[in-house]
CSV table of C-alpha atoms in Angstrom, one decimal:
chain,number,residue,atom,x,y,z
A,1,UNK,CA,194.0,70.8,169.1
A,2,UNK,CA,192.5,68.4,166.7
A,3,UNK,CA,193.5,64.9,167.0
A,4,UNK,CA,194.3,62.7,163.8
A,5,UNK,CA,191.6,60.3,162.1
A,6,UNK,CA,190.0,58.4,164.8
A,7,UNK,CA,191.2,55.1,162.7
A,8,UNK,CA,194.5,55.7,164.5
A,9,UNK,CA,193.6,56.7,167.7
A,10,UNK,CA,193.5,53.0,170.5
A,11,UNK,CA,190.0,52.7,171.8
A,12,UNK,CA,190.7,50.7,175.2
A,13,UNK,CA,187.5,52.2,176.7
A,14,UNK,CA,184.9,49.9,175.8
A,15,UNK,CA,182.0,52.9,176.0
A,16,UNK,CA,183.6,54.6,173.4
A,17,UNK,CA,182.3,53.9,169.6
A,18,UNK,CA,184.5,52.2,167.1
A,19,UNK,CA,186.1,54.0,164.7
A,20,UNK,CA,183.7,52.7,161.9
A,21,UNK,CA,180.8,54.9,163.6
A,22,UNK,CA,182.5,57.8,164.7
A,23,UNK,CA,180.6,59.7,161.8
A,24,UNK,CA,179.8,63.5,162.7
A,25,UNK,CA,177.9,65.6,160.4
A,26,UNK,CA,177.8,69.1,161.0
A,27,UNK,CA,175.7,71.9,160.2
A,28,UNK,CA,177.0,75.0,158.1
A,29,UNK,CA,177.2,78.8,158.8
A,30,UNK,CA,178.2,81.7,156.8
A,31,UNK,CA,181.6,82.1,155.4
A,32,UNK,CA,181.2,85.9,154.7
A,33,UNK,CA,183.3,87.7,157.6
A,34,UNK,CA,181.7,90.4,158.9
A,35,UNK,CA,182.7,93.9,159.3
A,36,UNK,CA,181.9,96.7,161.7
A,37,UNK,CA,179.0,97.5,160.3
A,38,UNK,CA,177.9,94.2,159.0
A,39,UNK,CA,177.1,91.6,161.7
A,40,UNK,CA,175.1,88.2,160.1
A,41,UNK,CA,172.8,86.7,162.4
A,42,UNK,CA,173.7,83.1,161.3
A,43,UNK,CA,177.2,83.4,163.2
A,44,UNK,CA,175.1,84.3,166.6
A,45,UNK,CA,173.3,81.1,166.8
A,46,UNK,CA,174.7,79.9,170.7
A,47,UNK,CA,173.6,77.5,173.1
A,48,UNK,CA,171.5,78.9,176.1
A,49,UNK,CA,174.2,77.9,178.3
A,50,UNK,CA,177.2,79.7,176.6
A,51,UNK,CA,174.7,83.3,176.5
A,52,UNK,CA,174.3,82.5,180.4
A,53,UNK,CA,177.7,81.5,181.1
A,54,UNK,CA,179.3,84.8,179.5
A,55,UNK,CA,176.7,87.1,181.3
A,56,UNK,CA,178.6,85.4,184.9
A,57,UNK,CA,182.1,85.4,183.3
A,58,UNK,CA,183.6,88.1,182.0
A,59,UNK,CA,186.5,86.2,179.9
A,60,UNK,CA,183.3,84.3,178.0
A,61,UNK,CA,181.6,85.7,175.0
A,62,UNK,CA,179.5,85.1,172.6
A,63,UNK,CA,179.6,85.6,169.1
A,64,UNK,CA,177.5,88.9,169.1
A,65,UNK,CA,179.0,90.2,172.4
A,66,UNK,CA,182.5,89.4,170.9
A,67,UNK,CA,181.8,91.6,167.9
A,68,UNK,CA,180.1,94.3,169.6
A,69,UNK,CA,183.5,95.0,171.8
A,70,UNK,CA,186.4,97.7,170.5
A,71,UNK,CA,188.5,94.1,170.6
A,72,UNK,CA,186.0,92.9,167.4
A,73,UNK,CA,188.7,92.6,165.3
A,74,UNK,CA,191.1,90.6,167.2
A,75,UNK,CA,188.2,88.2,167.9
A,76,UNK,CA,187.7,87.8,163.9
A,77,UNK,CA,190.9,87.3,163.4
A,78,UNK,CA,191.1,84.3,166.3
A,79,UNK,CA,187.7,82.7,164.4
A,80,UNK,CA,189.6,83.2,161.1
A,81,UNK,CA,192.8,81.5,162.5
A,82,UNK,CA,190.8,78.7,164.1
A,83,UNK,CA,189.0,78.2,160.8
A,84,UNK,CA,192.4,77.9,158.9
A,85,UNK,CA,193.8,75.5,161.3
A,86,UNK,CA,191.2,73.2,161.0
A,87,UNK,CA,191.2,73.1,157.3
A,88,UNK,CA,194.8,73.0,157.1
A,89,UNK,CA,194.2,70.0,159.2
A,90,UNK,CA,192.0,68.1,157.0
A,91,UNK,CA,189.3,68.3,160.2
A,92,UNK,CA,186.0,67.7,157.9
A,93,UNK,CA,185.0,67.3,153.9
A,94,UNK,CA,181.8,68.6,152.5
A,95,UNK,CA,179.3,66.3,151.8
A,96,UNK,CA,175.5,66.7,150.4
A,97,UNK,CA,173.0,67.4,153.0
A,98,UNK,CA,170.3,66.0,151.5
A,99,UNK,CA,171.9,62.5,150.8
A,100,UNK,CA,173.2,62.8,154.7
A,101,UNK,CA,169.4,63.5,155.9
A,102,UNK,CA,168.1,60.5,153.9
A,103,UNK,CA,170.4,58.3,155.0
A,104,UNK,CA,169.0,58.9,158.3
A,105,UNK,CA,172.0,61.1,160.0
A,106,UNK,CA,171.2,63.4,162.2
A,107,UNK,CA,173.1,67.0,161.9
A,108,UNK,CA,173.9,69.0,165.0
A,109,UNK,CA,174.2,72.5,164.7
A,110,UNK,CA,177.5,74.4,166.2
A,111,UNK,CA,178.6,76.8,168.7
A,112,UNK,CA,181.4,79.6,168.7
A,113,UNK,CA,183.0,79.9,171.9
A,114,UNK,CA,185.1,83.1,172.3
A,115,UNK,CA,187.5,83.1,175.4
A,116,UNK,CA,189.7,86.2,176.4
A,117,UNK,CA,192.3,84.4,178.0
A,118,UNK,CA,194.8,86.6,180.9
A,119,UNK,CA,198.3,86.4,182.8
A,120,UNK,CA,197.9,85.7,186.3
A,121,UNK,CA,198.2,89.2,187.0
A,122,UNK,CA,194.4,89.8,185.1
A,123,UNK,CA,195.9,91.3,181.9
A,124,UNK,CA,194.5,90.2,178.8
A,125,UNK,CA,197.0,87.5,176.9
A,126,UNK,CA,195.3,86.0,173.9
A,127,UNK,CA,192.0,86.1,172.2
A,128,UNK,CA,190.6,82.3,171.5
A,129,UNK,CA,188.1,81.2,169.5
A,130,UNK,CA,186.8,77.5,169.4
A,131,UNK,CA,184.3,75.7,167.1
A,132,UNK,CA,182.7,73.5,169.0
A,133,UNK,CA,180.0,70.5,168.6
A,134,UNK,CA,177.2,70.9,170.8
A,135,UNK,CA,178.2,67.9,172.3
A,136,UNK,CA,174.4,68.1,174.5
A,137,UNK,CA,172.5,67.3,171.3
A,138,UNK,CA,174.6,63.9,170.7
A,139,UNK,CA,173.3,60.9,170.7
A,140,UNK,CA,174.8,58.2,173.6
A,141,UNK,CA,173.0,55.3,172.5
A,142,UNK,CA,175.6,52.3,172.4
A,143,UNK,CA,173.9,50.4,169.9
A,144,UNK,CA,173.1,53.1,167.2
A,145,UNK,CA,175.8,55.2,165.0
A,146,UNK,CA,176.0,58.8,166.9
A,147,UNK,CA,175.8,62.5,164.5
A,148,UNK,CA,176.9,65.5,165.5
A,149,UNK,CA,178.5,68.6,164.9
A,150,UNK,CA,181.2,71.3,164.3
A,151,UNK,CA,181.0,74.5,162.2
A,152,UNK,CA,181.7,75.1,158.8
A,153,UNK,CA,181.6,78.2,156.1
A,154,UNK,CA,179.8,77.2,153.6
A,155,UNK,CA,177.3,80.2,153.3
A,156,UNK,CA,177.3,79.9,149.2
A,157,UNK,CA,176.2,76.3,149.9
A,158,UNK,CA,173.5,76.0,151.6
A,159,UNK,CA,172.9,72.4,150.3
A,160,UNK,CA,176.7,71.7,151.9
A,161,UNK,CA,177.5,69.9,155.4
A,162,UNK,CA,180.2,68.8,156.3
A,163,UNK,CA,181.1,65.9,157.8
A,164,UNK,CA,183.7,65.6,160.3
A,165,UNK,CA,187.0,63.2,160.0
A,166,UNK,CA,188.6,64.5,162.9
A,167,UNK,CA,187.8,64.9,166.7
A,168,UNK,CA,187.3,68.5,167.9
A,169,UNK,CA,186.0,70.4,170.8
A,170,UNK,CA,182.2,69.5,172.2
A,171,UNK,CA,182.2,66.1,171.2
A,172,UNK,CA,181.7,63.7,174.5
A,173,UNK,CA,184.2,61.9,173.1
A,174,UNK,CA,187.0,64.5,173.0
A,175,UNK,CA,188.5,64.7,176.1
A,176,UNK,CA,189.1,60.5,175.9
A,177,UNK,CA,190.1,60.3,172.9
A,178,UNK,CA,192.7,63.0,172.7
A,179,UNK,CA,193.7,61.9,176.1
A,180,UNK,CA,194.5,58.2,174.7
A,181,UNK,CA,196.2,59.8,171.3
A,182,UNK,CA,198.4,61.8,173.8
A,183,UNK,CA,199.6,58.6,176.2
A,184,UNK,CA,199.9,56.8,172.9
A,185,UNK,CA,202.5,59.5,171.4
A,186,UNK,CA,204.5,59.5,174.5
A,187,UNK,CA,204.4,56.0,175.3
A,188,UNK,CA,206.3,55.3,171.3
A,189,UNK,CA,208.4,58.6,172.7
A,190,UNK,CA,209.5,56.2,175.8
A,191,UNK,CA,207.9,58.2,177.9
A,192,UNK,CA,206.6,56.1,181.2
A,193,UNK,CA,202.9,57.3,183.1
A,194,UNK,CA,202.9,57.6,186.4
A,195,UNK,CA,201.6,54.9,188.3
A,196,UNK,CA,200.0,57.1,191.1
A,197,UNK,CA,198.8,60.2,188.2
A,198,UNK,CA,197.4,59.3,184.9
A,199,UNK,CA,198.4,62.9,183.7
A,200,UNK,CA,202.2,62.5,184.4
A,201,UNK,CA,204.7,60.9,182.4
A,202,UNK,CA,208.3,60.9,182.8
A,203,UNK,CA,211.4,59.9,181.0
A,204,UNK,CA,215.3,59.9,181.5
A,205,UNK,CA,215.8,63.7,183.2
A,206,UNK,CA,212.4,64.5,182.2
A,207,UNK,CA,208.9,65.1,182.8
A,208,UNK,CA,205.7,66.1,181.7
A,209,UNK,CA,201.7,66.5,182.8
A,210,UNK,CA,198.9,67.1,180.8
A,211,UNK,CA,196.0,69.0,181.7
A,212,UNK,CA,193.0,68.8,179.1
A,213,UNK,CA,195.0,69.7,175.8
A,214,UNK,CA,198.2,71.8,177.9
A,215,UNK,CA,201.2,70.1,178.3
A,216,UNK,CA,204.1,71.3,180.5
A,217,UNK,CA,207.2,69.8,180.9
A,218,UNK,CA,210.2,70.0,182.8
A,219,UNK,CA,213.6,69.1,181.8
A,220,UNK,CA,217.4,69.7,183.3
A,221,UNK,CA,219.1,70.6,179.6
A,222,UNK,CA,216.4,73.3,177.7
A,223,UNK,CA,217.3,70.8,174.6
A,224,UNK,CA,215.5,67.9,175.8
A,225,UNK,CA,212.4,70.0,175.8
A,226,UNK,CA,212.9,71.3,172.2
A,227,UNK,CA,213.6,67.7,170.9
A,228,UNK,CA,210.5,66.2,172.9
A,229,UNK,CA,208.6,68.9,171.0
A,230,UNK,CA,210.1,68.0,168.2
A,231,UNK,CA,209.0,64.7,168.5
A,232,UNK,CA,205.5,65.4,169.3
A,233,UNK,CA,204.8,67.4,166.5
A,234,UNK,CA,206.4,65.0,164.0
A,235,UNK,CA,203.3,62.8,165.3
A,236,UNK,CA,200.5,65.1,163.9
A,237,UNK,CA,200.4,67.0,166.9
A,238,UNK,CA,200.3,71.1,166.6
A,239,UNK,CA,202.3,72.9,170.0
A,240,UNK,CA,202.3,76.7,170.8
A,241,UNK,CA,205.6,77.2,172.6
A,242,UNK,CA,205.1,79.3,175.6
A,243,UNK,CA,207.9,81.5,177.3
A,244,UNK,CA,207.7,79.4,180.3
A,245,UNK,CA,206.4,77.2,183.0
A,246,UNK,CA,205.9,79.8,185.0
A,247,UNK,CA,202.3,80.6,184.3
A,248,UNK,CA,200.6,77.7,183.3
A,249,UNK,CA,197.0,77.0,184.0
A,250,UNK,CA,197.1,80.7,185.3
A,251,UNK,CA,199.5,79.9,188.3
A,252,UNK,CA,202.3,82.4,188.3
A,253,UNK,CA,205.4,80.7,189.6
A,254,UNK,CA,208.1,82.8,191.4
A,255,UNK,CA,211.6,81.4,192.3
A,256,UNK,CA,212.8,83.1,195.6
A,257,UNK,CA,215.8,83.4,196.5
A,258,UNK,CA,216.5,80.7,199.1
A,259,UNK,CA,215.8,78.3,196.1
A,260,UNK,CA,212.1,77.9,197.1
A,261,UNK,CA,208.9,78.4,194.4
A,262,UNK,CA,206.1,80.6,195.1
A,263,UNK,CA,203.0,79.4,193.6
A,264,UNK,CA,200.5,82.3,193.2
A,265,UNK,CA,197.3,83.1,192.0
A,266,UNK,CA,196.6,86.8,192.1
A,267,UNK,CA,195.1,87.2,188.7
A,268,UNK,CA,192.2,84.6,190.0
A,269,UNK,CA,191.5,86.9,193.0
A,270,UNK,CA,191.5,89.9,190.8
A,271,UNK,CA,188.9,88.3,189.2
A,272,UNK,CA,186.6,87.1,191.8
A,273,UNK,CA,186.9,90.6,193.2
A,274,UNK,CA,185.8,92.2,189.1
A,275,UNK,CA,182.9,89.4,189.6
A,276,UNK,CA,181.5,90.4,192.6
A,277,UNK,CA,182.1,94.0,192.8
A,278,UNK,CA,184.4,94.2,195.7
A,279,UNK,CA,187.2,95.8,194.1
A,280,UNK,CA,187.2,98.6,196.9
A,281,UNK,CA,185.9,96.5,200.1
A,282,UNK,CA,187.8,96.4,203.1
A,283,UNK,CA,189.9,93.4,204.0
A,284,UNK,CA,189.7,90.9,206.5
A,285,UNK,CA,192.1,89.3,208.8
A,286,UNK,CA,190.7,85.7,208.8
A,287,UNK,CA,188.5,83.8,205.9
A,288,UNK,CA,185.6,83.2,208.4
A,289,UNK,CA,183.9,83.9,211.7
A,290,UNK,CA,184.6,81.8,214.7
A,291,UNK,CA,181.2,79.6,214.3
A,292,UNK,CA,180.1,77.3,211.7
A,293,UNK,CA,177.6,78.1,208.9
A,294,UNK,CA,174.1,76.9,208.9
A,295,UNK,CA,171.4,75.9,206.7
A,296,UNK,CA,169.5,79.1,207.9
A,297,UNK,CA,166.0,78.2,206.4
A,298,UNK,CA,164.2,80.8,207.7
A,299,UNK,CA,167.1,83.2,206.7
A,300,UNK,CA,166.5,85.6,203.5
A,301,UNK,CA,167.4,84.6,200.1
A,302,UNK,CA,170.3,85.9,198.8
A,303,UNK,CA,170.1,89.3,197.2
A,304,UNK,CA,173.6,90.1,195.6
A,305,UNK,CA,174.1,90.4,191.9
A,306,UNK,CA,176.9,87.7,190.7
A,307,UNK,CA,176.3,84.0,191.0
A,308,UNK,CA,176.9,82.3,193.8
A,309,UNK,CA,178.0,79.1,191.9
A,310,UNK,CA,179.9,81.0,190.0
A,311,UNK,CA,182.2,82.6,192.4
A,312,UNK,CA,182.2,79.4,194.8
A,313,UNK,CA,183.6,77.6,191.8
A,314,UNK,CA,186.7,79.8,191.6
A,315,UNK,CA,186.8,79.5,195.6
A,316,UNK,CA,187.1,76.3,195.1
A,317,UNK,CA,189.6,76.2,191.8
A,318,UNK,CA,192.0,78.9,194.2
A,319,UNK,CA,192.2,76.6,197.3
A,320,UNK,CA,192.6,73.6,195.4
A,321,UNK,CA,195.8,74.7,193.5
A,322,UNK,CA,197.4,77.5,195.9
A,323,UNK,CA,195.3,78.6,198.7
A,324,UNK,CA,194.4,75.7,200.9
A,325,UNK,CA,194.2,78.3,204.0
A,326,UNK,CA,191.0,79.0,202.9
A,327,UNK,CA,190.1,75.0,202.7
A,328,UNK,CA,187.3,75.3,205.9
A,329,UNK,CA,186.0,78.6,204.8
A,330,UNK,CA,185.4,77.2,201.3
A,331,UNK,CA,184.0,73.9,202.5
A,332,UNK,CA,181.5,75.8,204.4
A,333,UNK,CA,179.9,77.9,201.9
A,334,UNK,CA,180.0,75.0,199.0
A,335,UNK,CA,177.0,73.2,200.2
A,336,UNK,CA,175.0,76.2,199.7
A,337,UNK,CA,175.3,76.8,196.2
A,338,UNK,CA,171.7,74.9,195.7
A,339,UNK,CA,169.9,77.5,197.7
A,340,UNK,CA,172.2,80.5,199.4
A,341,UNK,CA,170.4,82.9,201.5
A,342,UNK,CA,172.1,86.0,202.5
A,343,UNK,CA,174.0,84.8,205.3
A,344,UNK,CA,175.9,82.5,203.0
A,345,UNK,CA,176.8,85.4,200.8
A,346,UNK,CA,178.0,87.4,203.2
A,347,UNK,CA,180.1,84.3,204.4
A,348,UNK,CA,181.4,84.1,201.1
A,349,UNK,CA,182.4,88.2,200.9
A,350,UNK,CA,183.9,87.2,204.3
A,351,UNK,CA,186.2,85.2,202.0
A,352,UNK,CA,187.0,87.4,199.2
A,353,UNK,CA,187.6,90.3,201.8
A,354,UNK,CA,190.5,88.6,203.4
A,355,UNK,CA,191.8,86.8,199.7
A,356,UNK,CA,192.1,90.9,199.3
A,357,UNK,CA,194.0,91.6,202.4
A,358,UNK,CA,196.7,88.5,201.1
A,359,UNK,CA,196.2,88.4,197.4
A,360,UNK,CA,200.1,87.9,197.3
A,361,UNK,CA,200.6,84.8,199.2
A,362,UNK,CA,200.5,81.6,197.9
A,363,UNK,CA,202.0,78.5,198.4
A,364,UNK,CA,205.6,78.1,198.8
A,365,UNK,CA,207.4,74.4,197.3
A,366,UNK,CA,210.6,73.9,198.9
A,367,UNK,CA,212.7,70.6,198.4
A,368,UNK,CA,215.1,69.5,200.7
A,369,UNK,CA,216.9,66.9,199.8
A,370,UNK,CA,214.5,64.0,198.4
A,371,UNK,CA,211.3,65.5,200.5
A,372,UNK,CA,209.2,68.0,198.5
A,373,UNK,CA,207.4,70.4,201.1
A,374,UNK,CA,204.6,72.9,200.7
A,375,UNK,CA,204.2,75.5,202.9
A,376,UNK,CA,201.4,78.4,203.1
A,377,UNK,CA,202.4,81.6,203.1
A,378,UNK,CA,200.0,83.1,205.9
């Protein structure tokens, strides 16, 4: 979500830039939508690393891939909606390129990022789209003003830029900034942060964590939740209400009946199994063999299809949250990811064959009385 004018967002962190220089100038597109016969090049412009990061994931697309799907349409109108939000949020103002260029700014071209995002059970859930700066081409330089940029439609203006009042996605200042306009909002709310997590913040019967820009919160009366929201949004702040808790960050959370909570991530294996092929493989009892894994230099190099970093990297995301019974397993076949040769691979099918085999379990939270305890379900 956009945050407000960076004049009224605290800068603690000193290697941030002052308000007074956070300028960005931004490169235009087209602002003809296209239909299913007429795709404009100018919309397909992408950074090498989105084109290679959507050929390994199969929830990332580009802009062309997006529109070549049967979903086209649901992805235009996700790139229509984003546009509309950020105009309705006063996000940039056109200015004249020229005068921009000779005043010495630098103007970074944009990205579309599309994102099919899924329950934890693997079916689709909503179609994003994201403008984003291409936050690589932006200057870090502490002593000189730093241009960069976000995506406009201004195809009848070609003279047009526009330059950018708000912070959005890509710049590397986002994630800060937004994270100190957040604490701010909840600290006038009288909500308190947590001295041992800088992403928790509680208040009287209530509490809430933030994860990037996802909030969840917890309350005893359902009302407190509505008037926090309430709250939030009467600070500039946009919230999309979800149904409930129990899927956020794509853990599913089941209530059982002995009062316990089974968190499970199911959809994340049925992914790792799409990624690598092994919808159909035979399962495995255990995560790994009864002997440690080795550099093997003289072994061959790994021949299978996916990316290794890639599917290590959701290993990793599934033990950290749900799955620490894979912990060893995982933290063998992670210092691979450099140079894997075939053994490392297989180590890593090892894995995914026994995640099959238990793609259920999870890991159970039980409190008794003021002790919260996890257990694995094995």
């Amino acid at each position: 979500m956009p945050s407000p004018d960076p004049e009224m967002i605290p800068l603690p962190d000193e290697s941030l830039p002052p308000a007074s220089q956070f300028h960005v100038y931004i490169s235009a597109i087209t602002c003809t939508y296209p239909t299913e016969t007429s795709i404009p090049t100018m919309f397909s412009t992408q950074p090498q690393v989105l084109a290679a990061r959507a050929v390994k994931d199969h929830n990332i697309f580009t802009y062309d891939q997006a529109m070549k799907t049967p979903e086209h349409k649901d992805w235009m109108q996700a790139a229509e909606a984003e546009i509309s939000e950020l105009e309705n949020l006063n996000v940039w103002v056109e200015v004249d390129k020229n005068k921009v260029q000779q005043q010495g700014h630098k103007i970074i071209p944009c990205t579309w990022v599309f994102r099919l995002k899924r329950y934890p059970d693997g079916t689709p859930k909503k179609y994003k789209a994201r403008i984003c700066l291409r936050g690589d081409l932006m200057e870090t330089k502490d002593d000189e003003n730093t241009y960069s940029p976000v995506g406009g439609f201004l195809g009848e203006k070609p003279n047009q830029c526009l330059k950018l009042l708000k912070s959005i996605y890509g710049s590397i200042w986002a994630p800060r900034l937004f994270y100190n306009l957040a604490r701010s909002v909840f600290e006038k709310l009288g909500l308190i942060k947590s001295d041992v997590d800088d992403c928790l913040f509680y208040g009287k019967n209530i509490f809430v964590i933030i994860y990037v820009d996802d909030l969840g919160v917890a309350a005893l009366d359902p009302n407190d939740i509505d008037k926090l929201a309430a709250d939030i949004e009467s600070h500039s702040l946009t919230l999309t209400k979800k149904e409930s808790f129990a899927e956020y960050l794509g853990i599913k959370y089941t209530d059982l009946p002995e009062g316990s909570t089974l968190a499970n991530q199911s959809g994340l294996i049925k992914k790792i199994l799409l990624a690598t092929g092994m919808n159909n493989c035979t399962t495995a009892s255990t995560p790994a063999l009864n002997k440690d894994l080795g550099i093997d230099q003289e072994g061959v190099p790994m021949s299978e299809p996916w990316s290794y970093p890639s599917v290590v990297g959701m290993l990793l995301y599934l033990r950290n949250n749900t799955r620490p019974d894979i912990t060893v397993a995982v933290s063998q076949v992670v210092r691979f990811t450099h140079s894997p040769k075939q053994s490392h691979s297989s180590a890593v099918k090892i894995i995914i064959r026994y995640l099959k085999g238990t793609i259920n379990n999870g890991t159970i939270l039980r409190i008794i009385k003021s002790l919260l305890t996890l257990i694995t379900t094995l």
